[in-house]
Coordinates of C-alpha atoms in Angstrom, one line a residue:
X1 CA 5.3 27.2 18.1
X2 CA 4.5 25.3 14.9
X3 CA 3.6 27.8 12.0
X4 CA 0.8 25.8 9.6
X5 CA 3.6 24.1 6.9
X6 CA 5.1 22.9 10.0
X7 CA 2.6 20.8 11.3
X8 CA 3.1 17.2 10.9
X9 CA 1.0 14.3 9.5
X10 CA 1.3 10.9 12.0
X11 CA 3.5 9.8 9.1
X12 CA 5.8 12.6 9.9
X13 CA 5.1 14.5 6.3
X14 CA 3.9 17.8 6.5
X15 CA 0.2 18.0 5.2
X16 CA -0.5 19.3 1.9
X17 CA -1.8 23.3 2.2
X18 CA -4.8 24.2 -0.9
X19 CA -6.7 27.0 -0.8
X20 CA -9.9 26.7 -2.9
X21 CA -11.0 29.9 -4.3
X22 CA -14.6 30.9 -6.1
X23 CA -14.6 34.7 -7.6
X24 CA -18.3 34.1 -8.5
X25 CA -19.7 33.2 -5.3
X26 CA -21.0 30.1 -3.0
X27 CA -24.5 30.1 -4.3
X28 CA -26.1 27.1 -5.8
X29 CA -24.5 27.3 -9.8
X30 CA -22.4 24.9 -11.6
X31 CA -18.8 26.4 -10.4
X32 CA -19.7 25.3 -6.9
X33 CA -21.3 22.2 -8.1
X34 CA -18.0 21.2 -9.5
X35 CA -15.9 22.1 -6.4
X36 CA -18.3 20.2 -4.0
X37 CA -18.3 17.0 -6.2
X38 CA -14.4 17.1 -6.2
X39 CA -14.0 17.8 -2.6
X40 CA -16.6 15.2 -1.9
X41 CA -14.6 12.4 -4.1
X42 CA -11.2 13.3 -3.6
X43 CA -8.6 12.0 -1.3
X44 CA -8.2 14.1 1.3
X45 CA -5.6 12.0 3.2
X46 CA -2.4 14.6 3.6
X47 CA -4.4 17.5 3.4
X48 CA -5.3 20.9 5.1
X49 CA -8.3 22.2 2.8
X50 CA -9.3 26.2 2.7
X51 CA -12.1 27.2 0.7
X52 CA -12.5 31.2 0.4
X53 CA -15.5 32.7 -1.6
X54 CA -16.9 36.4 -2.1
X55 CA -19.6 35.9 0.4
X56 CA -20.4 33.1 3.2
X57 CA -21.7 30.3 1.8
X58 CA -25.2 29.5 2.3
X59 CA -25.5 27.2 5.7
X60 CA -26.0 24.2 4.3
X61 CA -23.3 24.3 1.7
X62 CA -21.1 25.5 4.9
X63 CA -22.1 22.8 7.0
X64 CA -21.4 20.2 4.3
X65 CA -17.8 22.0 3.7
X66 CA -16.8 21.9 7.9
X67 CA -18.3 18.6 7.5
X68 CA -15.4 17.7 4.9
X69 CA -12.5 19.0 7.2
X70 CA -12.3 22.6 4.9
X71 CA -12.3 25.6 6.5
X72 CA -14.3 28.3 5.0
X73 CA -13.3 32.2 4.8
X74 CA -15.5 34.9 3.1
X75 CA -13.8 37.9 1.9
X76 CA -15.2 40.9 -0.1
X77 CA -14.0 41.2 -4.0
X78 CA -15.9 43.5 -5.6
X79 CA -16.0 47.2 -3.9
X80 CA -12.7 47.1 -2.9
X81 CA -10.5 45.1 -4.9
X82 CA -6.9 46.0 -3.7
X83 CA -8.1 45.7 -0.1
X84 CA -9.1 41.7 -1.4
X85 CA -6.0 40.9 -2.7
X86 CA -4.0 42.1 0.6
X87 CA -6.1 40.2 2.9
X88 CA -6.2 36.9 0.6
X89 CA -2.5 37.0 0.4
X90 CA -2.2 37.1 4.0
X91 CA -4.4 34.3 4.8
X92 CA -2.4 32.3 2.2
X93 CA 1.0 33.2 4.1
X94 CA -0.7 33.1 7.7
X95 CA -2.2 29.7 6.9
X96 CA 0.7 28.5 4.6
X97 CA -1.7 27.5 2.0
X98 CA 1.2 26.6 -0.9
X99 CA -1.6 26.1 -3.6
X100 CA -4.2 28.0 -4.7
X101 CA -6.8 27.1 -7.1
X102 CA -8.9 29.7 -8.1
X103 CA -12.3 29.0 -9.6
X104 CA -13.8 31.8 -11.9
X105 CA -15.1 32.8 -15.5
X106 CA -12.2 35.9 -16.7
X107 CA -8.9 37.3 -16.6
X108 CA -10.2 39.0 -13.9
X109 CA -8.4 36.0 -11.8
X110 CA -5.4 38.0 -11.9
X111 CA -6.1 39.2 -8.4
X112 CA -6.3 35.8 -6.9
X113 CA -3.1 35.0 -8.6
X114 CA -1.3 38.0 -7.5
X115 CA -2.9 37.3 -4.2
X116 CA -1.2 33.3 -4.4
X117 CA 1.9 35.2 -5.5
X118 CA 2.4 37.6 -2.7
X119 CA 1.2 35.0 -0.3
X120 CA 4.2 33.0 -1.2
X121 CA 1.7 29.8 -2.7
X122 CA 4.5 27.9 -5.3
X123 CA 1.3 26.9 -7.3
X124 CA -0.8 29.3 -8.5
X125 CA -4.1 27.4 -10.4
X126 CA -6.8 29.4 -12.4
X127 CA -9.6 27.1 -13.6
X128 CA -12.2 28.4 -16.4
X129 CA -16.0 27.6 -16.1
X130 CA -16.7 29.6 -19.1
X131 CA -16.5 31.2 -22.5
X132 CA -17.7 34.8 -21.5
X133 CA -17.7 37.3 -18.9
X134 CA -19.7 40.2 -17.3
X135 CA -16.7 42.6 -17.3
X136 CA -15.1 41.6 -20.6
X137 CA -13.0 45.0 -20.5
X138 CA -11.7 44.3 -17.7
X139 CA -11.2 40.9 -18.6
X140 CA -9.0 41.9 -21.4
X141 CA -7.2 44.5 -19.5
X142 CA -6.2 42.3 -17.1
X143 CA -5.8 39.1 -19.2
X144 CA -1.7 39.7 -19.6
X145 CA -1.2 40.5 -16.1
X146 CA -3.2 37.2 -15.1
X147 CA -1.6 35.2 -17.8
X148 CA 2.0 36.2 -16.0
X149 CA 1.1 35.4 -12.5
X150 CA -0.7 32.1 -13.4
X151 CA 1.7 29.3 -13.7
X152 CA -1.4 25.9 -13.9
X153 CA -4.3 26.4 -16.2
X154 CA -7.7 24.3 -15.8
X155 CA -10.9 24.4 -18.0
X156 CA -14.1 22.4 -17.7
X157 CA -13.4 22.2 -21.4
X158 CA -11.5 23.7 -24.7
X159 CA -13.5 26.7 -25.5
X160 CA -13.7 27.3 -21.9
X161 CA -9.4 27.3 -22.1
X162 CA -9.3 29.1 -25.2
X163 CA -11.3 31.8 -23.8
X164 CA -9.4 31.9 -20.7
X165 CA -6.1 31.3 -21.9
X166 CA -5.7 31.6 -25.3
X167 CA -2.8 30.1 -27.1
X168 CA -1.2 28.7 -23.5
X169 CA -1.3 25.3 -22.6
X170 CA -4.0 24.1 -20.0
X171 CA -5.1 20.6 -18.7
X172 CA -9.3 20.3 -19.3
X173 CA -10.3 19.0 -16.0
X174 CA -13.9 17.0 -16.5
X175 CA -17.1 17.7 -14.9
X176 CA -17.1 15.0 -12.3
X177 CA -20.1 12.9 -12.8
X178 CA -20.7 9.8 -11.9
X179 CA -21.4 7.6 -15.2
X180 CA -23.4 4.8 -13.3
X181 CA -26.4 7.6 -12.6
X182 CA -26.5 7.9 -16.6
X183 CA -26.5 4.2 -17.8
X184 CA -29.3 3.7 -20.0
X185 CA -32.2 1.5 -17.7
X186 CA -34.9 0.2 -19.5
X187 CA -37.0 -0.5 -16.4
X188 CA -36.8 3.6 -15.7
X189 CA -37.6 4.2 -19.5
X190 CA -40.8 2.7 -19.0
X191 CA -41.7 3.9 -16.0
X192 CA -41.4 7.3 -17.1
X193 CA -43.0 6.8 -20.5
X194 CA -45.9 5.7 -18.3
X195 CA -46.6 8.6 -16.5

């Protein structure tokens, strides 16, 4: 029987394993806004794509993930924390997802990296969407566990890093927006002066 890493592409390559990860939720904010208009633009060719979240996604946001080819997992974060971080790191071994990129606004990441960790995931991605948190004690509590486990760092920008990661290196990864629905169109200027 073929575990997931052993599954081959029809190139004969074994497909790429991510794991997508939002601590804050699925809702309708601009962390998911971000993830969909990657997934939605990316190359996909090569790759098995998991997205887990804190809750189920709202249907159409699922439907338009499954529609991509991700699969989509819910588990709960919050009330039971250590329970979270056991049952993400077995998905990521039962799956074989070797990278995890983990969307959220704190050092409170460091249980989606220990997760990637234990889960045997060889790339272990935190991404900062922010410059504050709701649970800033625990986000500094936690911030040099998190800063051990985490060997990529992301922002949507450099205060957003700096928060995040202080002093440590980290790549700023741009909102994805598409520059053409932000040219300057006199036609539209006029129209909307006009009404």
């Amino acid at each position: 029987m073929l575990t997931p890493n052993d599954r081959p592409l029809s190139n004969g390559a074994k497909p790429i394993r991510l794991l997508i990860v939002n601590a804050v939720g699925p809702g309708y904010n601009g962390q998911m806004a971000f993830i969909m208009k990657y997934l939605r633009s990316m190359d996909r060719t090569g790759m098995e794509i998991g997205f887990v979240s804190i809750r189920m996604p709202p249907e159409p946001l699922r439907a338009e993930l499954e529609s991509l080819g991700v699969q989509v997992y819910a588990l709960q974060r919050k009330r039971k924390p250590l329970s979270y971080v056991r049952n993400l790191s077995r998905l990521i071994r039962r799956e074989g997802y070797t990278i995890v990129h983990a969307h959220g606004n704190s050092a409170t990441l460091a249980l989606e990296m220990a997760a990637a960790r234990l889960g045997g995931a060889h790339a272990r991605i935190a991404h900062s969407h922010n410059t504050h948190c709701r649970y800033a004690a625990a986000h500094y509590l936690l911030k040099p566990i998190f800063s051990r486990l985490t060997n990529v760092r992301m922002a949507c920008g450099e205060a957003a890093g700096r928060w995040m990661f202080g002093r440590a290196p980290f790549e700023i990864i741009p909102i994805a927006a598409d520059p053409e629905a932000y040219r300057f169109d006199q036609a539209k200027r006029d129209a909307m002066r006009r009404t």
